[in-house]
CSV table of C-alpha atoms in Angstrom, one decimal:
chain,number,residue,atom,x,y,z
A,22,MET,CA,-6.0,3.4,-17.8
A,23,THR,CA,-7.4,0.5,-15.9
A,24,LEU,CA,-5.4,-3.0,-15.4
A,25,SER,CA,-5.4,-5.7,-13.4
A,26,PHE,CA,-2.3,-7.3,-11.6
A,27,MET,CA,-1.6,-10.5,-9.9
A,28,THR,CA,1.3,-11.8,-7.8
A,29,PHE,CA,1.7,-15.6,-7.1
A,30,ASN,CA,4.2,-17.7,-5.7
A,31,VAL,CA,3.8,-21.1,-7.7
A,32,ARG,CA,6.2,-23.0,-5.4
A,33,HIS,CA,9.7,-24.2,-7.0
A,34,ASP,CA,10.4,-27.7,-8.7
A,35,HIS,CA,13.9,-28.5,-8.0
A,36,HIS,CA,13.3,-31.3,-5.5
A,37,GLU,CA,15.3,-34.3,-5.7
A,38,GLU,CA,12.4,-36.2,-7.3
A,39,SER,CA,11.7,-33.6,-9.9
A,40,ASN,CA,12.0,-34.5,-13.6
A,41,MET,CA,13.2,-30.8,-14.3
A,42,THR,CA,11.7,-30.8,-17.8
A,43,PRO,CA,8.6,-29.4,-19.4
A,44,PHE,CA,5.5,-31.6,-19.7
A,45,ALA,CA,6.8,-34.2,-17.2
A,46,GLU,CA,4.6,-37.3,-17.0
A,47,PRO,CA,2.3,-36.7,-13.9
A,48,PRO,CA,2.0,-39.8,-11.7
A,49,ALA,CA,-0.7,-42.2,-12.0
A,50,LYS,CA,-3.5,-42.1,-9.4
A,51,GLU,CA,-5.1,-45.1,-8.3
A,52,ALA,CA,-8.3,-43.4,-7.1
A,53,PRO,CA,-8.9,-40.0,-8.7
A,54,PHE,CA,-11.7,-39.1,-6.3
A,55,ASP,CA,-10.1,-39.6,-3.1
A,56,THR,CA,-9.1,-36.3,-1.9
A,57,ALA,CA,-6.7,-37.7,0.9
A,58,GLN,CA,-4.3,-38.5,-2.0
A,59,PHE,CA,-3.9,-35.0,-2.9
A,60,GLN,CA,-3.2,-33.8,0.8
A,61,TYR,CA,0.1,-31.9,1.4
A,62,GLU,CA,2.6,-30.9,-1.6
A,63,GLN,CA,2.0,-32.5,-5.0
A,64,PRO,CA,4.6,-32.9,-8.0
A,65,TRP,CA,4.5,-29.9,-10.5
A,66,SER,CA,3.0,-32.1,-13.0
A,67,ILE,CA,-0.3,-31.9,-11.0
A,68,ARG,CA,-0.1,-28.5,-9.5
A,69,LYS,CA,0.5,-26.6,-12.7
A,70,TRP,CA,-2.8,-27.3,-14.3
A,71,LYS,CA,-4.8,-25.1,-11.6
A,72,ILE,CA,-1.9,-22.6,-11.5
A,73,VAL,CA,-2.6,-21.9,-15.1
A,74,ASP,CA,-6.4,-22.0,-14.7
A,75,THR,CA,-6.3,-19.5,-12.0
A,76,ILE,CA,-4.4,-17.1,-14.4
A,77,LEU,CA,-6.6,-17.7,-17.2
A,78,LEU,CA,-9.9,-17.3,-15.1
A,79,TYR,CA,-9.0,-14.1,-13.2
A,80,SER,CA,-7.3,-13.0,-16.5
A,81,PRO,CA,-4.7,-10.4,-15.0
A,82,ASP,CA,-2.9,-8.0,-17.5
A,83,VAL,CA,0.3,-8.5,-15.7
A,84,VAL,CA,1.3,-11.4,-13.4
A,85,GLY,CA,4.4,-11.4,-11.2
A,86,LEU,CA,5.6,-15.1,-10.6
A,87,GLN,CA,7.9,-15.9,-7.6
A,88,GLU,CA,10.1,-19.2,-7.4
A,89,PRO,CA,9.6,-21.2,-11.0
A,90,VAL,CA,12.7,-22.4,-12.4
A,91,HIS,CA,13.2,-22.4,-16.1
A,92,HIS,CA,11.0,-25.7,-16.9
A,93,GLN,CA,8.1,-24.5,-14.8
A,94,VAL,CA,8.3,-21.0,-16.7
A,95,LEU,CA,8.3,-22.9,-20.1
A,96,ASP,CA,5.2,-25.0,-18.9
A,97,ILE,CA,3.1,-22.0,-17.9
A,98,GLU,CA,4.0,-20.3,-21.1
A,99,ALA,CA,3.0,-23.3,-23.2
A,100,LEU,CA,-0.3,-23.7,-21.2
A,101,LEU,CA,-1.2,-20.0,-21.5
A,102,HIS,CA,-0.7,-20.5,-25.2
A,103,ASP,CA,-0.4,-17.1,-27.0
A,104,GLN,CA,-2.3,-15.0,-24.7
A,105,TYR,CA,0.8,-13.9,-22.6
A,106,GLU,CA,4.5,-13.4,-23.0
A,107,TRP,CA,7.0,-13.5,-20.5
A,108,ILE,CA,10.3,-11.9,-19.4
A,109,GLY,CA,12.9,-12.8,-16.5
A,110,ALA,CA,16.0,-14.5,-15.6
A,111,GLY,CA,17.4,-17.1,-13.2
A,112,ARG,CA,18.8,-15.9,-10.0
A,113,GLU,CA,21.9,-17.9,-10.2
A,114,ASP,CA,23.4,-16.9,-13.5
A,115,GLY,CA,21.1,-14.3,-15.1
A,116,ASP,CA,20.1,-16.8,-17.7
A,117,LYS,CA,18.3,-20.2,-16.9
A,118,LYS,CA,19.7,-21.4,-13.7
A,119,GLY,CA,17.9,-21.0,-10.5
A,120,GLU,CA,14.6,-19.6,-9.6
A,121,PHE,CA,13.1,-16.9,-11.7
A,122,SER,CA,11.1,-13.9,-10.6
A,123,ALA,CA,9.3,-13.9,-14.1
A,124,VAL,CA,6.7,-11.4,-15.3
A,125,PHE,CA,3.8,-12.5,-17.6
A,126,TYR,CA,1.9,-10.0,-19.5
A,127,LYS,CA,-0.9,-9.8,-22.0
A,128,LYS,CA,0.7,-9.3,-25.2
A,129,ASP,CA,-2.5,-7.7,-26.9
A,130,VAL,CA,-2.6,-5.3,-24.1
A,131,LEU,CA,1.2,-4.4,-23.3
A,132,THR,CA,4.4,-4.0,-24.8
A,133,VAL,CA,7.7,-4.0,-23.1
A,134,GLU,CA,9.7,-0.9,-23.4
A,135,ASP,CA,12.6,-1.9,-21.4
A,136,TRP,CA,13.2,-4.7,-18.9
A,137,LYS,CA,16.2,-5.8,-16.7
A,138,THR,CA,17.0,-8.1,-13.8
A,139,PHE,CA,18.9,-6.8,-10.9
A,140,TRP,CA,20.1,-8.8,-7.5
A,141,LEU,CA,18.9,-7.6,-4.4
A,142,SER,CA,22.7,-7.1,-3.2
A,143,GLU,CA,25.6,-4.5,-2.6
A,144,THR,CA,26.5,-5.3,-6.4
A,145,PRO,CA,23.1,-5.5,-8.1
A,146,ASP,CA,24.2,-5.9,-11.7
A,147,ILE,CA,26.6,-8.9,-11.0
A,148,ALA,CA,24.3,-11.9,-12.0
A,149,GLY,CA,24.1,-14.3,-8.7
A,150,SER,CA,25.6,-11.9,-6.3
A,151,GLN,CA,24.0,-12.0,-2.7
A,152,SER,CA,24.9,-9.7,0.4
A,153,TRP,CA,23.9,-8.8,3.9
A,154,ASP,CA,22.6,-12.1,5.7
A,155,ALA,CA,20.7,-13.5,2.7
A,156,ARG,CA,20.6,-17.2,2.3
A,157,HIS,CA,20.1,-17.4,-1.5
A,158,PRO,CA,20.7,-15.0,-4.4
A,159,ARG,CA,17.4,-12.7,-4.7
A,160,THR,CA,16.5,-11.0,-7.7
A,161,ALA,CA,14.0,-8.2,-8.9
A,162,THR,CA,12.7,-8.1,-12.5
A,163,GLN,CA,11.9,-4.4,-13.5
A,164,VAL,CA,9.8,-3.9,-16.6
A,165,THR,CA,8.7,-0.8,-18.1
A,166,PHE,CA,5.5,-1.4,-20.2
A,167,LYS,CA,3.8,0.8,-22.8
A,168,LYS,CA,-0.1,0.3,-23.3
A,169,ALA,CA,-1.2,-0.7,-27.0
A,170,ASN,CA,-2.3,1.9,-29.1
A,171,SER,CA,-1.1,4.8,-26.7
A,172,ASP,CA,1.9,6.3,-25.1
A,173,ASP,CA,0.8,5.6,-21.4
A,174,ARG,CA,3.8,3.7,-19.7
A,175,PHE,CA,4.4,2.6,-16.3
A,176,THR,CA,6.7,0.2,-14.6
A,177,VAL,CA,6.5,-3.1,-12.7
A,178,PHE,CA,9.1,-4.4,-10.0
A,179,ASN,CA,8.5,-8.2,-9.4
A,180,THR,CA,10.7,-9.7,-6.4
A,181,HIS,CA,11.1,-12.6,-4.2
A,182,MET,CA,13.1,-11.3,-0.9
A,183,ASP,CA,15.1,-13.6,1.3
A,184,HIS,CA,13.3,-15.8,3.6
A,185,VAL,CA,16.0,-15.7,6.2
A,186,GLY,CA,17.9,-12.6,6.4
A,187,ALA,CA,15.9,-9.6,7.9
A,188,ASN,CA,18.7,-7.3,7.2
A,189,ALA,CA,18.8,-8.4,3.6
A,190,ARG,CA,15.2,-7.9,3.2
A,191,GLU,CA,15.5,-4.3,4.6
A,192,GLN,CA,18.5,-3.4,2.5
A,193,SER,CA,16.5,-5.0,-0.4
A,194,SER,CA,13.6,-2.6,0.1
A,195,LYS,CA,15.9,0.4,0.0
A,196,LEU,CA,17.3,-0.7,-3.3
A,197,ILE,CA,14.0,-1.2,-4.8
A,198,LEU,CA,13.0,2.3,-3.6
A,199,GLU,CA,16.0,3.8,-5.0
A,200,ARG,CA,15.3,2.1,-8.4
A,201,ALA,CA,11.5,2.9,-8.4
A,202,ARG,CA,11.6,6.7,-7.6
A,203,PRO,CA,13.4,7.5,-10.6
A,204,ALA,CA,11.4,5.0,-12.9
A,205,SER,CA,8.3,6.9,-11.7
A,206,ASP,CA,9.6,10.3,-12.6
A,207,GLU,CA,10.7,9.0,-15.9
A,208,TYR,CA,8.0,6.6,-16.9
A,209,GLY,CA,5.0,7.3,-14.9
A,210,PRO,CA,3.2,4.8,-12.2
A,211,VAL,CA,5.3,2.2,-10.6
A,212,PHE,CA,3.9,-1.1,-9.0
A,213,LEU,CA,5.7,-3.6,-6.7
A,214,LEU,CA,4.6,-7.2,-7.1
A,215,GLY,CA,6.1,-10.0,-4.8
A,216,ASP,CA,6.5,-12.4,-2.1
A,217,LEU,CA,8.3,-9.9,0.4
A,218,ASN,CA,8.7,-12.8,3.0
A,219,SER,CA,7.8,-9.8,5.4
A,220,THR,CA,4.9,-9.4,7.4
A,221,GLU,CA,3.5,-6.0,8.3
A,222,ASP,CA,6.0,-5.4,11.4
A,223,ASP,CA,9.0,-6.5,9.4
A,224,PRO,CA,11.5,-3.7,8.7
A,225,ALA,CA,11.3,-4.4,4.9
A,226,TYR,CA,7.6,-3.7,4.7
A,227,LEU,CA,7.8,-0.8,7.0
A,228,THR,CA,10.6,0.6,5.0
A,229,LEU,CA,8.8,0.2,1.6
A,230,THR,CA,5.6,1.8,3.2
A,231,ASN,CA,7.3,4.3,5.5
A,232,SER,CA,5.3,2.7,8.3
A,233,LYS,CA,2.3,4.0,7.0
A,234,TYR,CA,-0.1,1.1,7.9
A,235,ARG,CA,1.2,0.5,11.6
A,236,GLU,CA,-2.3,0.9,13.1
A,237,SER,CA,-4.4,-0.4,10.1
A,238,LYS,CA,-4.5,-4.1,10.4
A,239,GLY,CA,-8.1,-5.1,9.6
A,240,LYS,CA,-9.5,-1.7,9.7
A,241,ASN,CA,-11.2,-1.9,6.1
A,242,ASP,CA,-12.4,-5.5,6.5
A,243,THR,CA,-16.0,-5.8,5.4
A,244,LEU,CA,-17.0,-7.3,8.8
A,245,ALA,CA,-15.3,-4.4,11.0
A,246,ASN,CA,-17.5,-1.9,9.2
A,247,LEU,CA,-20.9,-3.3,8.7
A,248,GLN,CA,-22.8,-0.6,10.3
A,249,GLU,CA,-21.0,2.2,8.5
A,250,LEU,CA,-21.3,0.4,5.2
A,251,ASN,CA,-25.0,-0.1,5.8
A,252,GLN,CA,-25.6,3.7,6.6
A,253,VAL,CA,-23.5,4.7,3.7
A,254,CYS,CA,-25.4,2.5,1.2
A,255,ALA,CA,-28.8,3.5,2.5
A,256,SER,CA,-27.9,7.1,1.9
A,257,ALA,CA,-26.6,6.6,-1.6
A,258,TYR,CA,-29.9,4.6,-2.3
A,259,SER,CA,-32.0,7.5,-0.9
A,260,GLY,CA,-30.0,10.0,-2.9
A,261,ARG,CA,-30.4,8.1,-6.0
A,262,THR,CA,-34.3,7.3,-5.5
A,263,GLY,CA,-35.4,10.3,-3.6
A,264,GLU,CA,-36.7,7.8,-1.1
A,265,PRO,CA,-36.3,8.0,2.5
A,266,VAL,CA,-34.6,4.6,4.1
A,267,ARG,CA,-35.0,3.6,7.6
A,268,THR,CA,-31.9,1.2,8.5
A,269,ALA,CA,-31.9,-1.6,10.9
A,270,GLU,CA,-30.4,0.6,13.6
A,271,ASN,CA,-33.7,2.6,13.1
A,272,ASN,CA,-32.0,5.7,11.5
A,273,MET,CA,-33.9,7.6,8.9
A,274,THR,CA,-31.8,8.4,5.9
A,275,LEU,CA,-33.5,11.4,3.9
A,276,PRO,CA,-32.6,12.8,0.3
A,277,THR,CA,-29.9,15.2,0.8
A,278,HIS,CA,-26.8,16.9,-1.5
A,279,ARG,CA,-23.4,16.9,-0.4
A,280,VAL,CA,-22.4,20.2,1.2
A,281,ILE,CA,-18.7,21.3,1.3
A,282,ARG,CA,-18.1,24.1,3.7
A,283,PRO,CA,-15.2,26.8,3.4
A,284,GLY,CA,-13.3,25.1,6.3
A,285,GLN,CA,-13.3,21.9,4.3
A,286,LEU,CA,-11.9,23.6,1.1
A,287,LEU,CA,-9.2,25.1,3.1
A,288,ALA,CA,-8.3,21.7,4.6
A,289,ASN,CA,-8.3,20.0,1.1
A,290,LEU,CA,-6.0,23.0,-0.3
A,291,LYS,CA,-3.5,22.7,2.7
A,292,LYS,CA,-3.5,19.1,2.2
A,293,GLN,CA,-3.0,19.4,-1.7
A,294,GLN,CA,0.1,21.7,-0.9
A,295,GLN,CA,1.6,19.4,1.5
A,296,GLU,CA,1.5,16.8,-1.1
A,297,GLN,CA,3.0,18.6,-3.7
A,298,LYS,CA,6.2,19.5,-1.4
A,299,TYR,CA,6.2,15.7,-0.6
A,300,THR,CA,9.5,14.6,-2.5
A,301,GLU,CA,10.3,11.0,-1.3
A,302,TYR,CA,7.7,8.5,-2.7
A,303,TYR,CA,7.0,5.3,-0.8
A,304,PHE,CA,4.9,2.3,-1.8
A,305,GLU,CA,1.1,1.8,-0.6
A,306,ASP,CA,-0.3,-1.3,0.3
A,307,ALA,CA,-3.0,-2.0,-2.3
A,308,SER,CA,-5.1,-4.1,0.5
A,309,TYR,CA,-5.4,-0.9,2.5
A,310,GLU,CA,-5.8,1.6,-0.4
A,311,LEU,CA,-8.7,-0.3,-1.8
A,312,VAL,CA,-11.6,2.3,-2.5
A,313,THR,CA,-14.5,0.7,-0.7
A,314,ARG,CA,-18.2,1.4,-0.4
A,315,ILE,CA,-17.3,3.7,2.5
A,316,ASP,CA,-15.0,5.6,0.6
A,317,SER,CA,-17.0,6.1,-2.4
A,318,LYS,CA,-20.2,6.9,-0.4
A,319,GLY,CA,-22.0,3.7,-1.2
A,320,ASP,CA,-21.1,3.7,-4.9
A,321,THR,CA,-22.6,0.2,-6.1
A,322,THR,CA,-19.3,-0.6,-8.1
A,323,THR,CA,-17.0,-0.6,-5.4
A,324,LEU,CA,-16.4,-3.7,-2.8
A,325,SER,CA,-17.3,-3.6,0.8
A,326,GLY,CA,-13.8,-4.5,1.7
A,327,PRO,CA,-10.9,-6.7,0.4
A,328,PHE,CA,-12.1,-9.8,-0.9
A,329,GLY,CA,-11.4,-13.3,0.1
A,330,PHE,CA,-8.8,-14.4,2.5
A,331,ARG,CA,-6.3,-12.3,4.5
A,332,ASP,CA,-3.2,-14.4,4.7
A,333,THR,CA,-1.3,-15.4,1.6
A,334,LEU,CA,1.0,-18.0,2.8
A,335,THR,CA,-0.6,-21.4,3.9
A,336,SER,CA,2.1,-24.0,3.7
A,337,PHE,CA,1.1,-27.5,2.2
A,338,GLY,CA,-0.1,-28.4,5.8
A,339,VAL,CA,3.2,-30.0,6.8
A,340,GLY,CA,6.9,-29.7,6.0
A,341,ASN,CA,8.3,-26.1,4.9
A,342,ASP,CA,6.8,-23.0,6.6
A,343,SER,CA,4.0,-25.0,8.2
A,344,ASP,CA,5.2,-23.9,11.6
A,345,ARG,CA,4.8,-20.3,10.8
A,346,ALA,CA,1.7,-20.4,8.5
A,347,PRO,CA,-0.7,-18.6,7.9
A,348,LEU,CA,1.0,-15.5,7.3
A,349,ARG,CA,0.4,-12.2,5.0
A,350,ILE,CA,3.8,-11.9,3.0
A,351,ASP,CA,2.6,-11.6,-0.8
A,352,PHE,CA,1.8,-7.9,-1.6
A,353,ILE,CA,0.9,-5.6,-4.6
A,354,MET,CA,1.9,-2.1,-4.0
A,355,PRO,CA,1.6,0.8,-6.1
A,356,LEU,CA,4.1,3.7,-5.7
A,357,GLN,CA,2.8,7.0,-4.3
A,358,SER,CA,2.5,9.8,-6.9
A,359,ASN,CA,1.6,13.4,-7.0
A,360,THR,CA,1.1,13.2,-10.9
A,361,PHE,CA,-1.2,10.2,-11.3
A,362,LYS,CA,-4.1,9.8,-9.1
A,363,ILE,CA,-3.9,5.8,-8.4
A,364,LYS,CA,-6.9,4.1,-7.3
A,365,VAL,CA,-7.1,0.5,-6.1
A,366,ILE,CA,-10.6,-0.8,-7.3
A,367,GLN,CA,-10.4,-4.2,-6.6
A,368,PHE,CA,-8.4,-6.2,-4.2
A,369,ALA,CA,-8.8,-10.0,-3.6
A,370,VAL,CA,-6.5,-12.9,-2.1
A,371,LEU,CA,-7.6,-16.1,-4.0
A,372,PRO,CA,-7.7,-19.6,-2.8
A,373,ASN,CA,-5.1,-22.2,-3.6
A,374,GLN,CA,-7.0,-25.1,-2.4
A,375,TYR,CA,-10.4,-26.6,-3.2
A,376,ASP,CA,-12.6,-29.4,-2.1
A,377,ASP,CA,-10.4,-31.9,-4.0
A,378,GLY,CA,-7.9,-31.2,-1.4
A,379,LEU,CA,-5.1,-30.2,-3.7
A,380,TYR,CA,-3.0,-27.4,-2.7
A,381,ILE,CA,-1.8,-25.9,-6.2
A,382,SER,CA,0.9,-23.8,-4.1
A,383,ASP,CA,1.9,-23.2,-0.6
A,384,HIS,CA,0.9,-19.4,-1.4
A,385,ARG,CA,-2.4,-17.8,-2.4
A,386,PRO,CA,-2.4,-15.6,-5.3
A,387,VAL,CA,-3.1,-11.8,-4.9
A,388,LEU,CA,-5.1,-9.9,-7.3
A,389,ALA,CA,-5.6,-6.2,-7.7
A,390,ARG,CA,-7.3,-3.9,-10.3
A,391,ILE,CA,-6.1,-0.3,-10.3
A,392,SER,CA,-6.7,2.7,-12.4
A,393,TRP,CA,-4.9,5.9,-13.0
């Protein structure tokens, strides 16, 4: 199965000046082509169009949204028309009050087997609860999907962790892991989408990933691997065509066949046995797990590295978060599995601002295409 996943913090719309109703009238603009008027945060009635355009253009099968309040969810539902359905609950009361961690999904591709909202607290089944040093109640939406016309199932967790409480984020990560592991045993692959409000050195990220990526930052970026990319692609071309290739480094690449040595077979077997004994699964960062041209030995269907931007939080240039942006805090993470071979075949951090000057959100959307 191959599906695409998107996570997107769309920025809440419960300011004092917010209309708080679906299809609120956008403000009149005297000079529509003056980009200066679109700088900084704009009303939801302006931003929503390009947020929905982004979803329609990239057409993810599952979209985890963070921060929308109820009227924003209804706007998105209406603008997506009949392609997607959604589930979720407001964080304040478990109904319509407060921000949602809503999950939209393509209704022709997936059906919902089961879903729930739980709170990132010591009492996760009590609506509106908060614990530790959290500033606000925080939720996760847990959904088990079934692929249409098949028995294949998988589970998605979509969450938005607290922006203040470091301990709350760490404890929230432990709670999500506690719920993700049995879901994996029962329903198959598990994927975490969300704004974790955590950088890669934050205890929450380290807990979720078991500190797997401490030394990984930037290692699979295209520009960090140009020579190796060139060499493996030259080798792949030579292998396909039978033609020798001389690279820019003046190395001669000749047609060849892959040779697997006995020592390599033993090493692979030992690694497989160790993995089978591995009982505590952790999440993996899709950006670092991307199968690149280097990993695939020059396969032309793979990317040279993660596409687009690295950072996901941009702010609106002023105001909230402008002093700490840019940061990478939005993630797509598959849970480790010995049963399913999960491959990240595409990964991108997409734009949230274009040459009209409009920030469609203070976060960039993150997109991954994953097979298993």
